[in-house]
GROMACS .gro file of C-alpha atoms in nm:
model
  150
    1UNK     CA    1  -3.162  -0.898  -9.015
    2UNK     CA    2  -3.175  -1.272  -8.971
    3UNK     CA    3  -3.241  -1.415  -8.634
    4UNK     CA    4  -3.009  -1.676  -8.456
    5UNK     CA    5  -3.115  -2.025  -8.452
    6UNK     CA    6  -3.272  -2.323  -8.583
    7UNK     CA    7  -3.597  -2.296  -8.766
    8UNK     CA    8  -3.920  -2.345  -8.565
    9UNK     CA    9  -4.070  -2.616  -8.597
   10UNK     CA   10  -4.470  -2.749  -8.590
   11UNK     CA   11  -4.569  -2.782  -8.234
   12UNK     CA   12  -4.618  -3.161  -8.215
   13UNK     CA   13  -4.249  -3.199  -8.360
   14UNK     CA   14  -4.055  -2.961  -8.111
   15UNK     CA   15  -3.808  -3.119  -7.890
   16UNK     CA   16  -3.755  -2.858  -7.638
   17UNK     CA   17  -4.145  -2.768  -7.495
   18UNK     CA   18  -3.992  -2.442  -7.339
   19UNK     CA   19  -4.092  -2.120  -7.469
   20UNK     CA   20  -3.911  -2.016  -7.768
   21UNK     CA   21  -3.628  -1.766  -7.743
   22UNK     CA   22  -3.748  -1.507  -8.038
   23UNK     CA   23  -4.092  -1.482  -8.147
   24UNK     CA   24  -4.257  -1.472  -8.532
   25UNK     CA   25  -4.254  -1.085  -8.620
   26UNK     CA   26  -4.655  -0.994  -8.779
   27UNK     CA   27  -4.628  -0.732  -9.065
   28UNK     CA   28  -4.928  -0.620  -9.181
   29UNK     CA   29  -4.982  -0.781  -9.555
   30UNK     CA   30  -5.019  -0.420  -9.690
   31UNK     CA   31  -4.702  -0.349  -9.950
   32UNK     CA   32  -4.495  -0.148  -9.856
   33UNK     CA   33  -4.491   0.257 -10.038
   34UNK     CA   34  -4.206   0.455  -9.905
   35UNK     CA   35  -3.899   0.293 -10.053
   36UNK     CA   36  -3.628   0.496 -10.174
   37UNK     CA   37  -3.582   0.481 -10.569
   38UNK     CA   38  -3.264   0.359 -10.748
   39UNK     CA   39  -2.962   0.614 -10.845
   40UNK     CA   40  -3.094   0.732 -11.223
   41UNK     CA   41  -2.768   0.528 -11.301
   42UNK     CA   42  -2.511   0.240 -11.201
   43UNK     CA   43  -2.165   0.235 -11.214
   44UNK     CA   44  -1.979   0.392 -11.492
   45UNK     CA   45  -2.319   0.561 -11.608
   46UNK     CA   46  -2.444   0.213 -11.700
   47UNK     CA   47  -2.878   0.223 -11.758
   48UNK     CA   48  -3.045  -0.030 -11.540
   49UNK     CA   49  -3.195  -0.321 -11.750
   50UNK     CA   50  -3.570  -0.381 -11.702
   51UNK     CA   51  -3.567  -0.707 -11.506
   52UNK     CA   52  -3.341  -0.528 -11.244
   53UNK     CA   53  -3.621  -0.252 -11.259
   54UNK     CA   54  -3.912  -0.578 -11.219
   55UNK     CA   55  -3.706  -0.657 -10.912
   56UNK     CA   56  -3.645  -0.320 -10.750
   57UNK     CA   57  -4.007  -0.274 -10.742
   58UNK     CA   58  -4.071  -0.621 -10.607
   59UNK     CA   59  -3.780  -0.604 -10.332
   60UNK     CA   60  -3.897  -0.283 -10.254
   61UNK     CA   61  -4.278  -0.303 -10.186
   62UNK     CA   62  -4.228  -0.613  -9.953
   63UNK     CA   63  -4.468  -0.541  -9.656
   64UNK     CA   64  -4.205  -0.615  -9.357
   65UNK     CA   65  -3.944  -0.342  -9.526
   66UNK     CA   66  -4.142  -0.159  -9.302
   67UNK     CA   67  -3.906  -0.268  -9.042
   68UNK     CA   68  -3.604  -0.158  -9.257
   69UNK     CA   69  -3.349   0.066  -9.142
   70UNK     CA   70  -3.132   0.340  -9.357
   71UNK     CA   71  -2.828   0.067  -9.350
   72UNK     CA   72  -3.097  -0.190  -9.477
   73UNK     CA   73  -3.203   0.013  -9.769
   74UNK     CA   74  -2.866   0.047  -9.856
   75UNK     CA   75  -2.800  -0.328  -9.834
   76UNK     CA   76  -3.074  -0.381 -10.113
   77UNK     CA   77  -2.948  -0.084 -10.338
   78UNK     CA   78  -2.615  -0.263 -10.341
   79UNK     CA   79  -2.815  -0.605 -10.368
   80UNK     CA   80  -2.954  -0.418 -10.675
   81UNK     CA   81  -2.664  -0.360 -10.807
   82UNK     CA   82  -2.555  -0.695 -10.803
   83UNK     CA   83  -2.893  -0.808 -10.924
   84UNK     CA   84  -2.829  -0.556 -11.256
   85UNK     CA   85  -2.516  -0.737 -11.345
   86UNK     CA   86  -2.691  -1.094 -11.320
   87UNK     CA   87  -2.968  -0.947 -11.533
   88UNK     CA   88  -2.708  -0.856 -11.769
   89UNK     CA   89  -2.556  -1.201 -11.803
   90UNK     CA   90  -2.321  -1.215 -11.550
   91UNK     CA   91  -2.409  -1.572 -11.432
   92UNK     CA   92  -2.088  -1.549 -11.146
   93UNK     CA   93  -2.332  -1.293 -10.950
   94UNK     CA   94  -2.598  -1.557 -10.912
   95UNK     CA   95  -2.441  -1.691 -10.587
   96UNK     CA   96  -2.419  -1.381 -10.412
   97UNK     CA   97  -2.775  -1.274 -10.534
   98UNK     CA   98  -2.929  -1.528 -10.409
   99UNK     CA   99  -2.752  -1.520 -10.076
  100UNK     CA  100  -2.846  -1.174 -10.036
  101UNK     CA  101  -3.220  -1.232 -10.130
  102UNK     CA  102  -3.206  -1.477  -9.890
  103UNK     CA  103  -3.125  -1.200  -9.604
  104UNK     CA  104  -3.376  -0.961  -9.760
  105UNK     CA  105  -3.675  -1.225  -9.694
  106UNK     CA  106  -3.777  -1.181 -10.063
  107UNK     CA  107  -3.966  -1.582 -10.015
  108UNK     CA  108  -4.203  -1.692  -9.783
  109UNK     CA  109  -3.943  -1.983  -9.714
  110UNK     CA  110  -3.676  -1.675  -9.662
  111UNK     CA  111  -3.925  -1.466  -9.402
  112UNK     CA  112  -4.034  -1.775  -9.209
  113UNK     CA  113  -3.630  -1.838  -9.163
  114UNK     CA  114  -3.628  -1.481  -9.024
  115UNK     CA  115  -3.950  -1.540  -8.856
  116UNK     CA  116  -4.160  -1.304  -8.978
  117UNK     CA  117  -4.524  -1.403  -9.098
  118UNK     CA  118  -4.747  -1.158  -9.287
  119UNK     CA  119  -5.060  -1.132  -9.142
  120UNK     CA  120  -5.412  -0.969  -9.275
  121UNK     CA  121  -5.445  -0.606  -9.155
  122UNK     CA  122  -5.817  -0.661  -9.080
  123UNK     CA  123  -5.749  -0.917  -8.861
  124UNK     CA  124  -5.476  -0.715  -8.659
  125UNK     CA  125  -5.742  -0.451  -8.621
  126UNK     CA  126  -5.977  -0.732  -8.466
  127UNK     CA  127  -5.747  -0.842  -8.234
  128UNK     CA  128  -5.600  -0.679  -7.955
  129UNK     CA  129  -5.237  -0.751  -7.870
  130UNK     CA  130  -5.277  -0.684  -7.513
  131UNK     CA  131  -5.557  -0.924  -7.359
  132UNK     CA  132  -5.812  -0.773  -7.056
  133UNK     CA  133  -5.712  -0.886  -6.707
  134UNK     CA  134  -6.031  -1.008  -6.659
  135UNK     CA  135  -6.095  -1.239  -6.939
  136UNK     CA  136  -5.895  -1.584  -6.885
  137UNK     CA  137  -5.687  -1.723  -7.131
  138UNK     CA  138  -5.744  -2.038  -7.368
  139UNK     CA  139  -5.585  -2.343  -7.168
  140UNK     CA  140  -5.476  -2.166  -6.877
  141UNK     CA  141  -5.585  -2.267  -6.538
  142UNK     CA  142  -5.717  -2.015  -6.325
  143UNK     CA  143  -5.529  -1.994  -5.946
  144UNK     CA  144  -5.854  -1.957  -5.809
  145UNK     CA  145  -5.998  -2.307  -5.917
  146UNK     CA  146  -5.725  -2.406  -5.698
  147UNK     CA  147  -5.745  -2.227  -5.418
  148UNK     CA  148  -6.035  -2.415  -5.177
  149UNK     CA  149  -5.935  -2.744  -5.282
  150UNK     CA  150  -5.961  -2.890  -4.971
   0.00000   0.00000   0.00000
C-alpha cells in the first residue's frame, strides 16, 4: 500500500530538484459506497461493540478505498478485528491498531505519507489530465523562441 521513500517535501525545501520518483495519487473526495460489510460475528460468536461498528463505517467509506484490492479489504476486516478487541478494553492491541491505520491512510498525515491527496470531483471534471499539443505549458520555454536566434 505504502510507497517507498522519504516524505515529499515543500518545493522551496527539496534537496534533490530532479523529478520525483512516485507521484501524489488524486482520489476524487466522493466517499467511498461499495465496501464489503463485516462477518454478522467475530471470533467465537463474539457481537461487535458499537465503536468498532463507528469505525468500520469510517475505514470503509474512505474515498481512495477505491483503489483497494480483495487482499486490501481483507487487511481492514482483520484490522477490524483487532480494532473490536481494543474497543473492548484490550489496551495491548493499541500498538498494532494504530500501525495498521497507519497503512490504511485513515489521516490526512497517513495518506500524504502514502501520497495520495483527495481532490474535489468538480475540479477533476474541469481539468483535463492530458493537456492539447498546441497550448504551451506554464514555465516552459517553447523550442521555437529559440530557434532563429541568430
Amino acid at each position: 500500500m505504502a510507497i517507498a521513500g522519504r516524505k515529499p517535501k515543500v518545493e522551496g525545501q527539496r534537496v534533490n530538484r530532479h523529478a520525483l520518483k512516485h507521484d501524489w495519487t488524486d482520489v476524487k473526495d466522493i466517499p467511498f459506497t461499495d465496501a464489503p460489510k463485516l462477518p454478522s460475528k467475530r471470533l467465537q460468536g463474539k457481537a461487535w461493540p458499537t465503536l468498532t461498528r463507528r469505525w468500520w463505517k469510517a475505514i470503509s467509506t474512505m474515498p481512495h478505498c477505491v483503489l483497494w484490492s480483495d487482499s486490501d479489504w481483507q487487511y481492514a476486516i482483520d484490522t477490524a478485528l483487532i480494532a473490536a478487541e481494543f474497543h473492548d478494553g484490550d489496551v495491548k492491541a493499541a500498538a498494532e491498531l494504530r500501525a495498521r491505520e497507519k497503512l490504511l491512510g485513515n489521516t490526512v498525515e497517513h495518506r500524504r505519507d502514502m501520497r495520495i491527496r483527495y481532490i474535489d470531483p468538480d475540479a477533476a471534471e474541469a481539468s483535463p489530465l492530458i493537456e492539447d499539443e498546441d497550448t504551451p505549458s506554464a514555465g516552459v520555454a517553447q523550442m521555437e523562441d529559440y530557434r532563429n536566434v541568430l
